[in-house]
C-alpha positions in Angstrom: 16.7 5.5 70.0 14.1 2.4 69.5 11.3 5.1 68.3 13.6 6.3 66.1 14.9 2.6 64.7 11.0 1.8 64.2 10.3 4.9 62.1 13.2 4.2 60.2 12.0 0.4 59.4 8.6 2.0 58.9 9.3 4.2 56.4 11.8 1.7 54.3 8.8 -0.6 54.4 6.2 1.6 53.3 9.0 2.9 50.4 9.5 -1.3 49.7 6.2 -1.7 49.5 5.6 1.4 46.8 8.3 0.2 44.6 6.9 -3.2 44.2 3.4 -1.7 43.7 5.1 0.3 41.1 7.1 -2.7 39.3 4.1 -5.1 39.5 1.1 -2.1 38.3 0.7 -3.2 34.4 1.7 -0.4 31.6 -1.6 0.5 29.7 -1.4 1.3 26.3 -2.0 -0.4 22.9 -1.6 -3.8 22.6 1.5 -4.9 20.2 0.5 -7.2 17.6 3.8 -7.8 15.1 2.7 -8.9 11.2 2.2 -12.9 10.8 4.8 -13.5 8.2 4.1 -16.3 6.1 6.8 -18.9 6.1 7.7 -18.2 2.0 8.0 -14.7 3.2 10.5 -15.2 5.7 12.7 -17.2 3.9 12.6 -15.4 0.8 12.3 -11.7 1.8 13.5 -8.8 3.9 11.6 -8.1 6.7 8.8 -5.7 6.2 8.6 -2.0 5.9 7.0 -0.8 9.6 8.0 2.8 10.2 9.4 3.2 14.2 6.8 6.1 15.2 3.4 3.8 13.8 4.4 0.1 15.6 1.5 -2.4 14.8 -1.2 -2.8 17.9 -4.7 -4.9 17.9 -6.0 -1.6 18.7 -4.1 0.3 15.3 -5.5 -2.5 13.5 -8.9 -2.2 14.6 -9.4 1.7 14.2 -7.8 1.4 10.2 -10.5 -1.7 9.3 -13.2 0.7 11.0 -12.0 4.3 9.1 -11.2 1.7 6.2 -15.0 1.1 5.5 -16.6 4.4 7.0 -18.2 6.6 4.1 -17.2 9.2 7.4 -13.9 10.0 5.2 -16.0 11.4 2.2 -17.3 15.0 1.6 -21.2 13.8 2.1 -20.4 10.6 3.8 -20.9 7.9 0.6 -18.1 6.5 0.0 -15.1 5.0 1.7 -12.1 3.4 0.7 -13.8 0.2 0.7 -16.2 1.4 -2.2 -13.1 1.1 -4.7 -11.4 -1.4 -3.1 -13.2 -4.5 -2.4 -12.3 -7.6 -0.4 -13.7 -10.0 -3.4 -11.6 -8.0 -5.6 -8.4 -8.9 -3.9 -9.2 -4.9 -2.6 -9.5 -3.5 -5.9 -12.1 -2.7 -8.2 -14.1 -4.8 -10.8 -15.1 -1.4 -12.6 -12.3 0.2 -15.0 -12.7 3.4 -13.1 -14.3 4.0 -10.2 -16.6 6.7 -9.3 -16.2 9.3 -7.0 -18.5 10.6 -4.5 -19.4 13.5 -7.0 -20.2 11.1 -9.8 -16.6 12.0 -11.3 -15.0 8.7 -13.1 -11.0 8.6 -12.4 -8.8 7.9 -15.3 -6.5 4.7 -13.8 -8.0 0.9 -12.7 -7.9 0.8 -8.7 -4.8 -1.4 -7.5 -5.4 -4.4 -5.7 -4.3 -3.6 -2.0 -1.9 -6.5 -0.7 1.8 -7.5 0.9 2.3 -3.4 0.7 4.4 -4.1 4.1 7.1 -5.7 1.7 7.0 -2.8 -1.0 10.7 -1.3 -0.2 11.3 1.4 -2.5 7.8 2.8 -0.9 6.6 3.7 -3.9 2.7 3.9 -4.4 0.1 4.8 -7.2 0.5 3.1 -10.5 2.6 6.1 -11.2 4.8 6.4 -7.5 3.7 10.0 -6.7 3.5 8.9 -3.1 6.2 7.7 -0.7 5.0 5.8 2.3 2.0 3.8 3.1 0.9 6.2 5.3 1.0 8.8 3.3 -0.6 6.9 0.7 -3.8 7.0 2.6 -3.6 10.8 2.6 -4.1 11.4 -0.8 -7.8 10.1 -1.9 -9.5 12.0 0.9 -8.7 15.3 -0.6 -8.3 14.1 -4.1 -11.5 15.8 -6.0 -12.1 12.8 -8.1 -12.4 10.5 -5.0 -13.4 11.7 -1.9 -13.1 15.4 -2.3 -13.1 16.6 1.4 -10.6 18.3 3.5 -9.2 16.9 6.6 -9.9 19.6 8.6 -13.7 18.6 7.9 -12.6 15.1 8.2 -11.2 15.2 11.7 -14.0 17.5 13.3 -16.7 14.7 12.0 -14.3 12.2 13.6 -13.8 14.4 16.7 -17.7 14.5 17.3 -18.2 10.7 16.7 -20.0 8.9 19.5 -17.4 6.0 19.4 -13.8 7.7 17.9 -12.4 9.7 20.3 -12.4 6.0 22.0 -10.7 4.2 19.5 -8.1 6.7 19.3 -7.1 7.6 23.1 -7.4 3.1 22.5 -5.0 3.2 19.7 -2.6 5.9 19.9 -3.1 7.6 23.5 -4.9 10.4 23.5 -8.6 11.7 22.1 -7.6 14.1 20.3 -8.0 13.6 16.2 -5.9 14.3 13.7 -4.9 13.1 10.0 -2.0 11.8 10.8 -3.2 9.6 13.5 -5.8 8.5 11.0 -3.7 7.5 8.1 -1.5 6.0 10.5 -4.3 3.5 11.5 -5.3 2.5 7.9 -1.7 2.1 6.9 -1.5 -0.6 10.3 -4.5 -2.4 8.7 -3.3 -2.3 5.0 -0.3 -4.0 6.4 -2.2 -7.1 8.2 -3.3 -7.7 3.9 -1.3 -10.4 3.6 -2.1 -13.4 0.6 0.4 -15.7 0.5 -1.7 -19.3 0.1 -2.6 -19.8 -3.1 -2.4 -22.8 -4.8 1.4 -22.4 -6.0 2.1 -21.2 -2.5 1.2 -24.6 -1.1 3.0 -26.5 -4.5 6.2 -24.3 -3.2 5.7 -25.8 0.3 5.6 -29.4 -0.5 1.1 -29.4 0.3 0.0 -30.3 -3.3 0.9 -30.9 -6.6 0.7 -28.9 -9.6 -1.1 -30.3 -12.9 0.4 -31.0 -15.9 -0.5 -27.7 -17.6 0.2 -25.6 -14.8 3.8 -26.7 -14.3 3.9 -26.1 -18.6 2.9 -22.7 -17.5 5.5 -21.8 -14.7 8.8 -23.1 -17.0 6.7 -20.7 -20.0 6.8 -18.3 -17.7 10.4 -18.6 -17.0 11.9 -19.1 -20.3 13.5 -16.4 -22.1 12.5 -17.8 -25.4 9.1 -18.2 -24.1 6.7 -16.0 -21.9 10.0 -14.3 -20.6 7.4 -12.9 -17.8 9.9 -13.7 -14.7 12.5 -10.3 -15.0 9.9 -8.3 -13.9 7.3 -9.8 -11.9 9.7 -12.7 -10.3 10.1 -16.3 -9.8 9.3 -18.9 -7.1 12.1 -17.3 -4.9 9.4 -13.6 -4.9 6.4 -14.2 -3.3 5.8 -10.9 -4.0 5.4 -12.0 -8.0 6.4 -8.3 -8.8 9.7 -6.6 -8.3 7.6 -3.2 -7.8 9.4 -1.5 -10.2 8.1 1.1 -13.5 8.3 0.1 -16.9 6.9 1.1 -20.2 5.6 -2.9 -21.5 4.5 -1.6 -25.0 0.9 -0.6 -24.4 1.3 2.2 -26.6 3.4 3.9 -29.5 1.7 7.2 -27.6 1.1 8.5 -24.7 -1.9 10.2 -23.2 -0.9 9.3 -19.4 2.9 10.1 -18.6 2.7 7.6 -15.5 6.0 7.9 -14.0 7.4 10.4 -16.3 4.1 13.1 -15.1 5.9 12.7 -11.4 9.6 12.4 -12.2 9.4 15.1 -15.4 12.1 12.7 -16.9 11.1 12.1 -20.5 12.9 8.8 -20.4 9.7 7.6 -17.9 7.1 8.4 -20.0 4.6 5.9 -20.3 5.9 3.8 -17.0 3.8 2.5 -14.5 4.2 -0.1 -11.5 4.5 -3.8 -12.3 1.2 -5.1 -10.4 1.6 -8.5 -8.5 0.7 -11.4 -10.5 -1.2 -12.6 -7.2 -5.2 -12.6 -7.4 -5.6 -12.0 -10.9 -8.6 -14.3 -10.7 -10.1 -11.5 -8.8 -8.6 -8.5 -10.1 -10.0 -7.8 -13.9 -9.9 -5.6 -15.6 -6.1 -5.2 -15.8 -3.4 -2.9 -16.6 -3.2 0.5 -15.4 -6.4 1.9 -17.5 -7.9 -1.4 -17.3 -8.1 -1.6 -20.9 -7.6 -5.6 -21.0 -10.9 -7.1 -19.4 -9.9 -10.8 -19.4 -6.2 -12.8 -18.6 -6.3 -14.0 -22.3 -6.1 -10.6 -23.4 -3.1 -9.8 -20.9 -1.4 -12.7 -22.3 -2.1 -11.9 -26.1 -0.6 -8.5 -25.7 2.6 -9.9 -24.5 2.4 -12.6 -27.1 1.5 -10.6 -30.5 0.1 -7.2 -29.3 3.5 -4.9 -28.2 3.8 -1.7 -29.4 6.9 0.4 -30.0 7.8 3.9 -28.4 10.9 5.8 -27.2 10.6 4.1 -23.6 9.6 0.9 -24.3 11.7 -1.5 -21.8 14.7 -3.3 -23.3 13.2 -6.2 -21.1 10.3 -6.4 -24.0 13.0 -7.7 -26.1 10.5 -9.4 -29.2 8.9 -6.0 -29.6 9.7 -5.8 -33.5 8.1 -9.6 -33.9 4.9 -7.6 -32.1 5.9 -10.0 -29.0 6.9 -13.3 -27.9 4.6 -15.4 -30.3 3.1 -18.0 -27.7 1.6 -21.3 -29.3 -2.0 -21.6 -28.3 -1.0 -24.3 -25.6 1.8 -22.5 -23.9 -1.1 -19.6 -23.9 -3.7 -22.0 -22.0 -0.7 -23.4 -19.7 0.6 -20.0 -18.9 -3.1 -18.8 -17.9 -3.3 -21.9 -16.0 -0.1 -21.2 -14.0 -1.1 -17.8 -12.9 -4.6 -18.9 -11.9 -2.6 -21.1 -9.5 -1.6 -17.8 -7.7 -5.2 -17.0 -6.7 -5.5 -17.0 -2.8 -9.1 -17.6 -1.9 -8.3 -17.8 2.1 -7.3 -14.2 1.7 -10.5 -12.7 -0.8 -12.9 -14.9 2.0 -11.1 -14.2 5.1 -13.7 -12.8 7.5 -11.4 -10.3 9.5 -11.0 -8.6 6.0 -14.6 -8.9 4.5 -16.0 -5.9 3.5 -18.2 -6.9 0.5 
């Protein structure tokens, strides 16, 4: 009976002892590293968009900054996706249209890549062919004017790399390659581009004050008899200083690019494209979706004088007959003056997102 009574107590120890092994053994696997939200954009937005199956982790991160500046993504390994968008760019490109790896010039300015965790429709490209930021990053690999590869290609490079089989079993569990995984690591990094400190970021926080001029700027901005600018692109309440939405803003009487009307095959969108954040235009000439306006002044003139008629202009350009909403020269040099303020050097210098 005492033999007995020992083995018991023997074997409940050995199966204590297990369990706690067990409990106390840490879970390996990516490490979870949740978006820094910026104060402005907590108190002023919805959380951001972060799909349940591609959580953020350091390692995520990581692997998209890596694939996001590897040439390894084109067809003869020359270009990546940092080539058309550039860190001192506010990640987009100086050039009106960049070149592709076969010497092939696109037809639309590159978009400035920022605060895309907070775009809630999901609606990218200046003309919203694509739905999701991962799926976004799909597109230019295969594209024949960018990168003009295939991802089969793609992910046996990848597959054969001294250092990615790595980062993936790192990132995602296992070594095994695929697209998906791979747009799901550049769509963690895209996310971690955050600008939210520019000068009227800190104004809004009580840090400094705004000059005369600049403050002129922000009410012309905001006044419907004015630069009436705020319906689409926002107020101080939208950090975001676009509401991400399509409209036709009287480029042109005609249209040679659809935009959204190409994707939606709704006459009524023709000649609508994306309202681009008024963040980083410091950094982000030339403008508009052709990048036909090389300087701010010009921006501005076109709203002021320069609008065009057309079947789909937006009701919001309400001064189109008077060509536009007739600025004085001062409330011109204010308003450029207000949106210089939203320029956000910390984020163009910051080192984790240098490229160039």
């Amino acid at each position: 009976m005492m033999t007995r009574r020992l083995l018991i107590l023997t074997f409940i120890l050995i199966a204590l002892s297990c369990e706690k092994e067990t409990v106390d053994k840490p879970v390996s696997g990516p490490t979870p590293s949740p978006l820094q939200i910026p104060k402005l954009f907590s108190n002023n937005l919805l959380d951001p968009v972060i799909p349940f199956d591609n959580p953020q982790t350091k390692e995520g991160v990581a692997l998209g900054n890596k694939l996001f500046i590897d040439p390894i993504l084109s067809l003869n390994n020359s270009q990546s996706c940092a080539d058309c968008h550039l860190s001192k760019n506010a990640f987009s490109d100086s050039d009106r249209f960049s070149d592709g790896v076969e010497g092939i010039r696109g037809n639309r300015n590159s978009m400035p890549l920022f605060n895309l965790a907070w775009n809630f429709d999901e609606k990218f490209f200046w003309d919203g062919n694509t739905f999701s930021l991962e799926h976004q990053a799909f597109v230019p690999v295969t594209d024949p004017i960018e990168m003009n590869t295939t991802w089969t290609d793609v992910e046996q490079k990848l597959q054969q790399h001294p250092e990615y089989p790595t980062l993936f079993e790192q990132a995602f569990g296992t070594s095994i390659i695929d697209s998906t995984l791979v747009v799901k690591a550049i769509a963690q990094f895209e996310r971690t581009l955050i600008s939210s400190n520019s000068k009227f970021d800190k104004y809004l926080l009580g840090e400094v004050e705004l000059t005369p001029e600049e403050l002129n700027g922000f009410n012309v901005f905001m006044d419907e008899t004015k630069g009436d600018c705020f319906h689409c692109h926002g107020n101080e309440r939208n950090p975001l200083w676009t509401d991400n939405r399509f409209h036709n803003n009287g480029l042109d009487e005609t249209f040679t690019d659809m935009g959204l009307g190409a994707v939606t095959g709704d006459p009524a969108d023709n000649g609508k494209f994306k309202t681009p954040s008024l963040r980083n235009l410091q950094f982000t000439a030339p403008y508009m979706h052709d990048g036909r306006f090389t300087t701010l002044d010009e921006v501005i003139n076109h709203y002021s004088e320069g609008l065009k008629n057309s079947n789909t202009i937006d009701p919001l350009m309400k001064k189109v007959a008077q060509g536009g909403v007739q600025l004085s020269p001062k409330d011109k040099a204010d308003l450029k003056a207000f949106l210089l303020s939203l320029s956000d050097f910390e984020f163009i210098n910051n080192p984790i997102f240098k490229n160039q």
